[in-house]
Every structure is written in C-alpha cells, then in structure tokens.
Amino acid sequence: MAIATINPATGETIKTFEALTEAEVKEKIALAQATFENYRKIPLAQRSEWLRTAAEILERDRRQYAELMVLEMGKPIKGAIAEVEKCALVCRYYADNAAEFLADTPVPSDGNSFIRYQPLGIILAVMPWNFPFWQVCRFAAPALMAGNVGLLKHASNVPQCAIALETIFKEAGFPEGAFQTLLVGGDRVEAIVNDDRVMAATLTGSEPAGASLAAAAGKQIKKTVLELGGSDPFIVLESADLEKAATTATAARMLNNGQSCIAAKRFIVVESIADAFEAKIIEKFNALKIGDPMAEDTDIGPLATPSILQEIDENVQKSVAMGAKVLTGGERLQDRPGNYYPPTILAEIPEGSPAEKEEFFGPVASVFRVKNLAEAIARANAIPFGLGASVWTNVAEERDRAIEEIEAGAVFVNGMVKSDPRLPFGGIKRSGYGRELGQPGIREFVNIKTIWIA
Ligand code: NAP
C-alpha cells in the first residue's frame, strides 16, 4: 500500500511519501537505542511533566489534529475533536498514576522480597488508521512513562497523523529518539522485529497482520500484545429500557462511520421485544446525516478506503443473496464521490453468511432474534472473536449470568462498550491478547523483576 494521504470524501490524492530506506530505519533504531540508555534513568516526575505538556499541546491544537484525521481517514469532525481530547486524558492519566503503578511492590516470603518494574527498551507499535491519534497515545503514554522508547509504524493511509504525533512528543520535551515515526509499509515490519535492539511489539489491526507480527516476534522470543478485530454482541432482553437501548445501539454501531473494533455489530434481541427494537433502530439509523466529514452536523462520513467500501458492499450483497433481509440501506450510494456507504440493518441472518460471523467494518448492523438469555449468550459466544459485549437488562440474575458466561475482554451492562484510560482494554480468542490502559496496560512492557534479600 502506498504511503499517502488520500481524501476518502473525494478520492483525491493530497500528498504521497517515500518509504524510509533500510539504512534510514537502522539509523532511527540506533538513535532509539542510544536514547533509551539515558532515558531509562530520567526520573518519573520529569517524564510526567513532559507527558502533561504533550496533553496541553494536544488540547491547544485539537482542531488542527482533528482536521488531519478527517482529511486522511474520513471520520466526522466532532468525533475527531473528541478523540484528540481523549488523547490528552490518557497522557494525564499515566502522568498522574504511573508512579503508583510502577512502585516497588512488597511480596511476603521467607526473605525481604519485592517486585520492581523496569523498562525493556525499544517497543515497536504497529497501529491502524481508524483512531489514528487515540490508538497511538494509548500505547505511547504508558510506554514512555515506564521508561521505554517507542517506534511507531502507523497505517500507510495516515502518514501525516503519524508525523504529527512524533512532533507532539518532541515539542513536549521528550528527548530526540524517545518516540519516532517510521514511514514504512506493513511488509517491512518483520525486518524491524528481527532487529536485536527491538525488545517487544504491539499491534492493533486485523487478524492476518497480528498473526504475521506474532509469528515474527515468536521466532525471536519477543513479547507481543495484539489488539485485533471484534464482532461485539449487543444483547437486549425484555426488561431493558428499549428507547435508551436503541439510541445507544445506534451510537455504538455508527461510531467512527462504523469502523471501530468495539462497535456493537451483532444485535441479539429476545423475540418478545424484537419488532419494537427493530422499528426504533430503523428510525434512528435513517435519521443520521450522511455528508462531508468536515461539517459539524455530519453523523456519517465516508469509509476510510475504497477497499473497505468494497468489502462491506460485497459482504452485504453476499448475505442478502443467501437470504438476509434488508431493513434499511443495503445499497451503495451512487449520488456522490468518495467511499460512502449508508447505515444498513440486516435481519433474518442466514447460517454461514458473512453477516453471521464476520466483522463488518462499516455502518452495517445484523439483528438476530433469540428466545431467551441462554440462547443470546450462546449466539454471542458462537464466533471466534471475544473483544467486548453490551447487555441490556434490569434483572440482576440475568445481568450476573451474562457477566459470568459471555466470552469477551469486557462486558458493559446497560451501556455502550467504550475505551477509558482507567479501564483495562483488550480481547480473548481471535481478538488478541494482552491489555492496554489502566494499570495492566503499563505493566505489559516492563521487566517484572523479583528481588529477594536474605
Ligand atoms: P491492518 O490492515 O491489519 O493494518 C493495521 C496495521 O498493521 C497497519 O499499520 C498496517 O500497515 C500493518 N500491517 C498490515 N499487514 C501487516 C503485516 N503482514 N505485518 C505487519 N504489519 C502489518 O488493519 P486495518 O484494516 O487497517 O484495521 C482494521 C482492523 O483493526 C479491524 O479488524 C479492527 O477491528 C481492528 N482494530 C482493533 C482494535 C483493538 O483495539 N482491538 C482497535 C482498532 C482496530 P499498512 O497500513 O502499511 O498495511
């Protein structure tokens, strides 16, 4: 894939970039390694101060960064501004809490024993385009606080975001080499992982990319964290507040033009309320405003690339050909350039169709009718993913059973699955492993060193 800014709303190529040469990549790794030797000794209080400055820069220039994201990947501007603000939040969260998360932890034993948390060195972050700032900041803030240095290989369609992020951390005061962007394609990742100076890697993206990175790292005995795809269930039971559930369902499916790993994708509804729920979401989906992602009142902008549009379209057509019923949408928009796809709801989902088991990375909802909670949980668990899940009920026993039995990295009750700096984030099954955010997030890339003194 070319490294380029291509406006998804128009298809226009705005700017192209040359990939770094092998020698240039080696130079950057050498700089990162040299920086690490000193950076690891810098007191936490100083790292916190730089991270707080990064938060101020993000807030100061929020509009500029938000517009860059809109230009490169098409998310609506109001969501882009909120994303930049959330990046400032995660920087402050780790600036405030890292000292506690990384403090020596006493452990009772037959000696004087404790755990110390020490940085590993260079961590490679391979990141996706869907939240170009947030995905990077939620890696960078804990990594830098822990004393590691970061190399960012961002998605090839968001190069200007990648460059802006490096500039922000530099301007904030972090030493040259503490956080660097590598403009290279995905095919160059394995060589970087193979470099002895790179100690570990994290990837957020698709299953094939995650499997490829993990295989390369596995050969080198290097740790990885993988944040991969999901097809989160959104279960609505009889006692739910239907209006609230339908409003949240719409937001949870449509966030980021439907291109979020934790978007609700499969709506699993008990039969007794299914007609009413469907009627409500049809109305709410149809009320969304499709338009220019730079406009403040736009709800749905274009998908990030033509290939995502094509994949969504093909998967919808295939599901419909197999017997799925279209409740709204379901056809590409012909009246405008750019990668637009309308909010779509599919029901009567056939076994084996893409709508049943695959991740729809766009504004398409699949509705499944079930008899009861047991069937809902079975349906929720019947896919290879396990990222998040949302359950709507006001019955305590139902809530407790769903929390216990749903196979996912997170269960949100009567609310939308979301990422929050304070809450650990990650998946099970083919959604990946390891955790970002919260205290577990900063402990992923450290040497958990056991100390025992007689
Ligand atoms: P993708 O194609 O896997 O790209 C993600 C990153 O991986 C990009 O930087 C890409 O570089 C790189 N890459 C691609 N192939 C690679 C390979 N063989 N080896 C190493 N790196 C490789 O993913 P996407 O389609 O952009 O993103 C959508 C997916 O990400 C969805 O499945 C979504 O659910 C998932 N996601 C998960 C989370 C989470 O936290 N769990 C969050 C956001 C998104 P190039 O751009 O240069 O190809």
Short mmCIF file of C-alpha atoms in Angstrom, two decimals, residues 242-434:
data_model
loop_
_atom_site.label_atom_id
_atom_site.label_comp_id
_atom_site.label_asym_id
_atom_site.label_seq_id
_atom_site.Cartn_x
_atom_site.Cartn_y
_atom_site.Cartn_z
CA LEU A 242 -35.85 -0.03 24.88
CA GLU A 243 -35.58 3.62 23.92
CA LYS A 244 -32.23 4.01 25.64
CA ALA A 245 -31.01 0.68 24.25
CA ALA A 246 -31.95 1.69 20.70
CA THR A 247 -30.31 5.11 20.99
CA THR A 248 -27.14 3.55 22.37
CA ALA A 249 -27.26 0.76 19.77
CA THR A 250 -27.23 3.37 17.01
CA ALA A 251 -24.31 5.26 18.53
CA ALA A 252 -22.44 2.04 19.29
CA ARG A 253 -22.77 0.79 15.71
CA MET A 254 -22.17 4.11 13.94
CA LEU A 255 -19.23 5.49 15.91
CA ASN A 256 -16.39 6.37 13.54
CA ASN A 257 -18.55 5.55 10.48
CA GLY A 258 -18.88 2.03 11.87
CA GLN A 259 -15.12 1.43 11.81
CA SER A 260 -14.41 0.65 15.44
CA CYS A 261 -13.17 -2.66 16.80
CA ILE A 262 -15.53 -2.35 19.79
CA ALA A 263 -18.51 -1.17 17.79
CA ALA A 264 -21.64 -3.19 18.53
CA LYS A 265 -22.01 -5.31 15.41
CA ARG A 266 -24.44 -8.12 16.24
CA PHE A 267 -27.73 -7.11 17.85
CA ILE A 268 -29.15 -10.10 19.70
CA VAL A 269 -32.70 -9.39 20.78
CA VAL A 270 -35.33 -11.52 22.54
CA GLU A 271 -38.34 -12.21 20.34
CA SER A 272 -40.95 -10.52 22.55
CA ILE A 273 -39.40 -7.07 22.01
CA ALA A 274 -37.66 -7.60 18.66
CA ASP A 275 -40.28 -5.86 16.49
CA ALA A 276 -40.28 -2.78 18.71
CA PHE A 277 -36.47 -2.67 18.89
CA GLU A 278 -36.09 -3.03 15.13
CA ALA A 279 -38.60 -0.27 14.48
CA LYS A 280 -36.69 2.06 16.77
CA ILE A 281 -33.26 1.41 15.27
CA ILE A 282 -34.57 1.68 11.70
CA GLU A 283 -35.90 5.13 12.56
CA LYS A 284 -32.67 6.17 14.25
CA PHE A 285 -30.40 4.83 11.50
CA ASN A 286 -32.49 6.65 8.88
CA ALA A 287 -32.24 9.93 10.80
CA LEU A 288 -28.42 10.00 10.62
CA LYS A 289 -26.97 12.69 8.41
CA ILE A 290 -24.55 11.42 5.77
CA GLY A 291 -22.20 14.09 4.50
CA ASP A 292 -18.91 15.95 4.43
CA PRO A 293 -16.91 14.72 7.44
CA MET A 294 -15.54 18.26 7.97
CA ALA A 295 -19.10 19.55 8.62
CA GLU A 296 -20.10 19.82 12.28
CA ASP A 297 -23.54 18.31 11.73
CA THR A 298 -22.38 15.20 9.84
CA ASP A 299 -23.03 11.87 11.56
CA ILE A 300 -21.72 9.53 8.87
CA GLY A 301 -18.74 10.30 6.67
CA PRO A 302 -17.01 8.13 4.07
CA LEU A 303 -15.26 4.85 4.85
CA ALA A 304 -11.50 5.21 5.06
CA THR A 305 -10.51 3.47 1.82
CA PRO A 306 -12.13 2.15 -1.38
CA SER A 307 -11.18 -1.41 -0.39
CA ILE A 308 -13.13 -1.20 2.88
CA LEU A 309 -16.14 0.08 0.96
CA GLN A 310 -15.85 -2.78 -1.50
CA GLU A 311 -15.51 -5.38 1.27
CA ILE A 312 -18.57 -4.09 3.12
CA ASP A 313 -20.60 -3.96 -0.07
CA GLU A 314 -19.59 -7.48 -1.08
CA ASN A 315 -20.35 -8.91 2.35
CA VAL A 316 -23.77 -7.27 2.44
CA GLN A 317 -24.59 -8.49 -1.08
CA LYS A 318 -23.41 -11.99 -0.26
CA SER A 319 -25.50 -12.11 2.94
CA VAL A 320 -28.56 -10.84 1.06
CA ALA A 321 -28.05 -13.37 -1.74
CA MET A 322 -28.01 -16.08 0.94
CA GLY A 323 -31.34 -14.85 2.32
CA ALA A 324 -30.70 -11.97 4.75
CA LYS A 325 -33.45 -9.34 4.80
CA VAL A 326 -32.54 -5.66 4.40
CA LEU A 327 -34.42 -3.48 6.90
CA THR A 328 -32.78 -0.28 5.71
CA GLY A 329 -29.84 0.73 3.47
CA GLY A 330 -28.02 -2.13 1.78
CA GLU A 331 -27.07 -0.37 -1.46
CA ARG A 332 -24.01 1.73 -2.25
CA LEU A 333 -24.72 5.45 -2.60
CA GLN A 334 -24.41 6.43 -6.24
CA ASP A 335 -25.01 10.15 -5.88
CA ARG A 336 -21.57 11.21 -4.61
CA PRO A 337 -17.85 10.58 -4.98
CA GLY A 338 -15.87 9.14 -2.07
CA ASN A 339 -16.25 5.91 -0.10
CA TYR A 340 -19.76 6.41 1.27
CA TYR A 341 -21.96 3.57 2.46
CA PRO A 342 -25.38 4.13 4.06
CA PRO A 343 -26.44 2.96 7.53
CA THR A 344 -27.72 -0.55 6.95
CA ILE A 345 -29.64 -3.11 9.01
CA LEU A 346 -29.79 -6.80 8.10
CA ALA A 347 -32.19 -9.28 9.73
CA GLU A 348 -33.10 -12.97 9.31
CA ILE A 349 -29.39 -13.65 9.06
CA PRO A 350 -28.66 -17.00 7.34
CA GLU A 351 -26.27 -19.52 8.87
CA GLY A 352 -22.84 -19.28 7.28
CA SER A 353 -23.35 -15.82 5.80
CA PRO A 354 -20.79 -13.04 6.35
CA ALA A 355 -23.38 -11.19 8.46
CA GLU A 356 -23.46 -14.10 10.89
CA LYS A 357 -19.81 -14.45 11.79
CA GLU A 358 -17.57 -11.85 10.15
CA GLU A 359 -16.61 -8.42 11.32
CA PHE A 360 -18.41 -5.70 9.35
CA PHE A 361 -16.03 -2.73 9.49
CA GLY A 362 -18.59 -0.15 8.41
CA PRO A 363 -22.13 1.06 9.22
CA VAL A 364 -23.92 -2.30 8.97
CA ALA A 365 -25.87 -3.92 11.81
CA SER A 366 -27.00 -7.56 11.93
CA VAL A 367 -30.07 -8.36 14.02
CA PHE A 368 -30.62 -11.84 15.50
CA ARG A 369 -33.79 -12.95 17.29
CA VAL A 370 -33.47 -15.34 20.24
CA LYS A 371 -35.91 -16.93 22.69
CA ASN A 372 -34.14 -16.17 25.94
CA LEU A 373 -30.90 -15.25 27.67
CA ALA A 374 -29.38 -18.71 27.30
CA GLU A 375 -29.81 -18.53 23.53
CA ALA A 376 -28.50 -14.97 23.49
CA ILE A 377 -25.30 -15.96 25.29
CA ALA A 378 -24.83 -18.97 23.01
CA ARG A 379 -25.23 -16.72 19.98
CA ALA A 380 -22.86 -14.12 21.46
CA ASN A 381 -20.18 -16.76 22.05
CA ALA A 382 -20.63 -18.54 18.71
CA ILE A 383 -17.93 -16.58 16.89
CA PRO A 384 -14.14 -16.69 17.05
CA PHE A 385 -13.86 -13.12 18.41
CA GLY A 386 -14.07 -12.00 22.04
CA LEU A 387 -13.46 -8.29 22.38
CA GLY A 388 -16.40 -6.51 24.06
CA ALA A 389 -20.09 -7.13 24.77
CA SER A 390 -23.02 -4.97 25.81
CA VAL A 391 -26.01 -6.40 27.70
CA TRP A 392 -29.30 -4.63 28.36
CA THR A 393 -31.40 -5.89 31.27
CA ASN A 394 -32.77 -4.70 34.58
CA VAL A 395 -32.92 -8.18 36.12
CA ALA A 396 -30.00 -8.83 38.47
CA GLU A 397 -29.84 -12.60 37.81
CA GLU A 398 -29.71 -12.03 34.05
CA ARG A 399 -27.00 -9.42 34.44
CA ASP A 400 -24.88 -11.69 36.65
CA ARG A 401 -25.23 -14.65 34.31
CA ALA A 402 -24.29 -12.59 31.27
CA ILE A 403 -21.22 -11.17 33.04
CA GLU A 404 -20.14 -14.68 34.00
CA GLU A 405 -20.79 -16.51 30.73
CA ILE A 406 -20.02 -14.10 27.89
CA GLU A 407 -16.63 -14.78 26.32
CA ALA A 408 -15.14 -11.31 25.91
CA GLY A 409 -12.48 -8.99 27.26
CA ALA A 410 -15.18 -6.63 28.56
CA VAL A 411 -18.90 -6.71 29.39
CA PHE A 412 -20.77 -3.41 29.70
CA VAL A 413 -24.24 -3.57 31.26
CA ASN A 414 -26.87 -1.05 30.11
CA GLY A 415 -24.20 0.96 28.34
CA MET A 416 -22.02 1.08 25.29
CA VAL A 417 -18.63 -0.64 25.22
CA LYS A 418 -16.01 2.07 25.26
CA SER A 419 -12.34 2.56 25.99
CA ASP A 420 -11.41 4.63 29.02
CA PRO A 421 -7.86 5.31 30.27
CA ARG A 422 -8.84 3.88 33.68
CA LEU A 423 -10.24 0.58 32.38
CA PRO A 424 -8.09 -2.28 31.03
CA PHE A 425 -8.82 -2.90 27.34
CA GLY A 426 -8.25 -5.99 25.23
CA GLY A 427 -9.69 -9.23 23.96
CA ILE A 428 -9.65 -13.01 24.13
CA LYS A 429 -9.93 -15.68 21.42
CA ARG A 430 -9.07 -14.28 17.98
CA SER A 431 -9.48 -10.70 19.20
CA GLY A 432 -5.96 -10.89 20.59
CA TYR A 433 -4.19 -10.95 23.93
CA GLY A 434 -2.64 -8.62 26.44
#
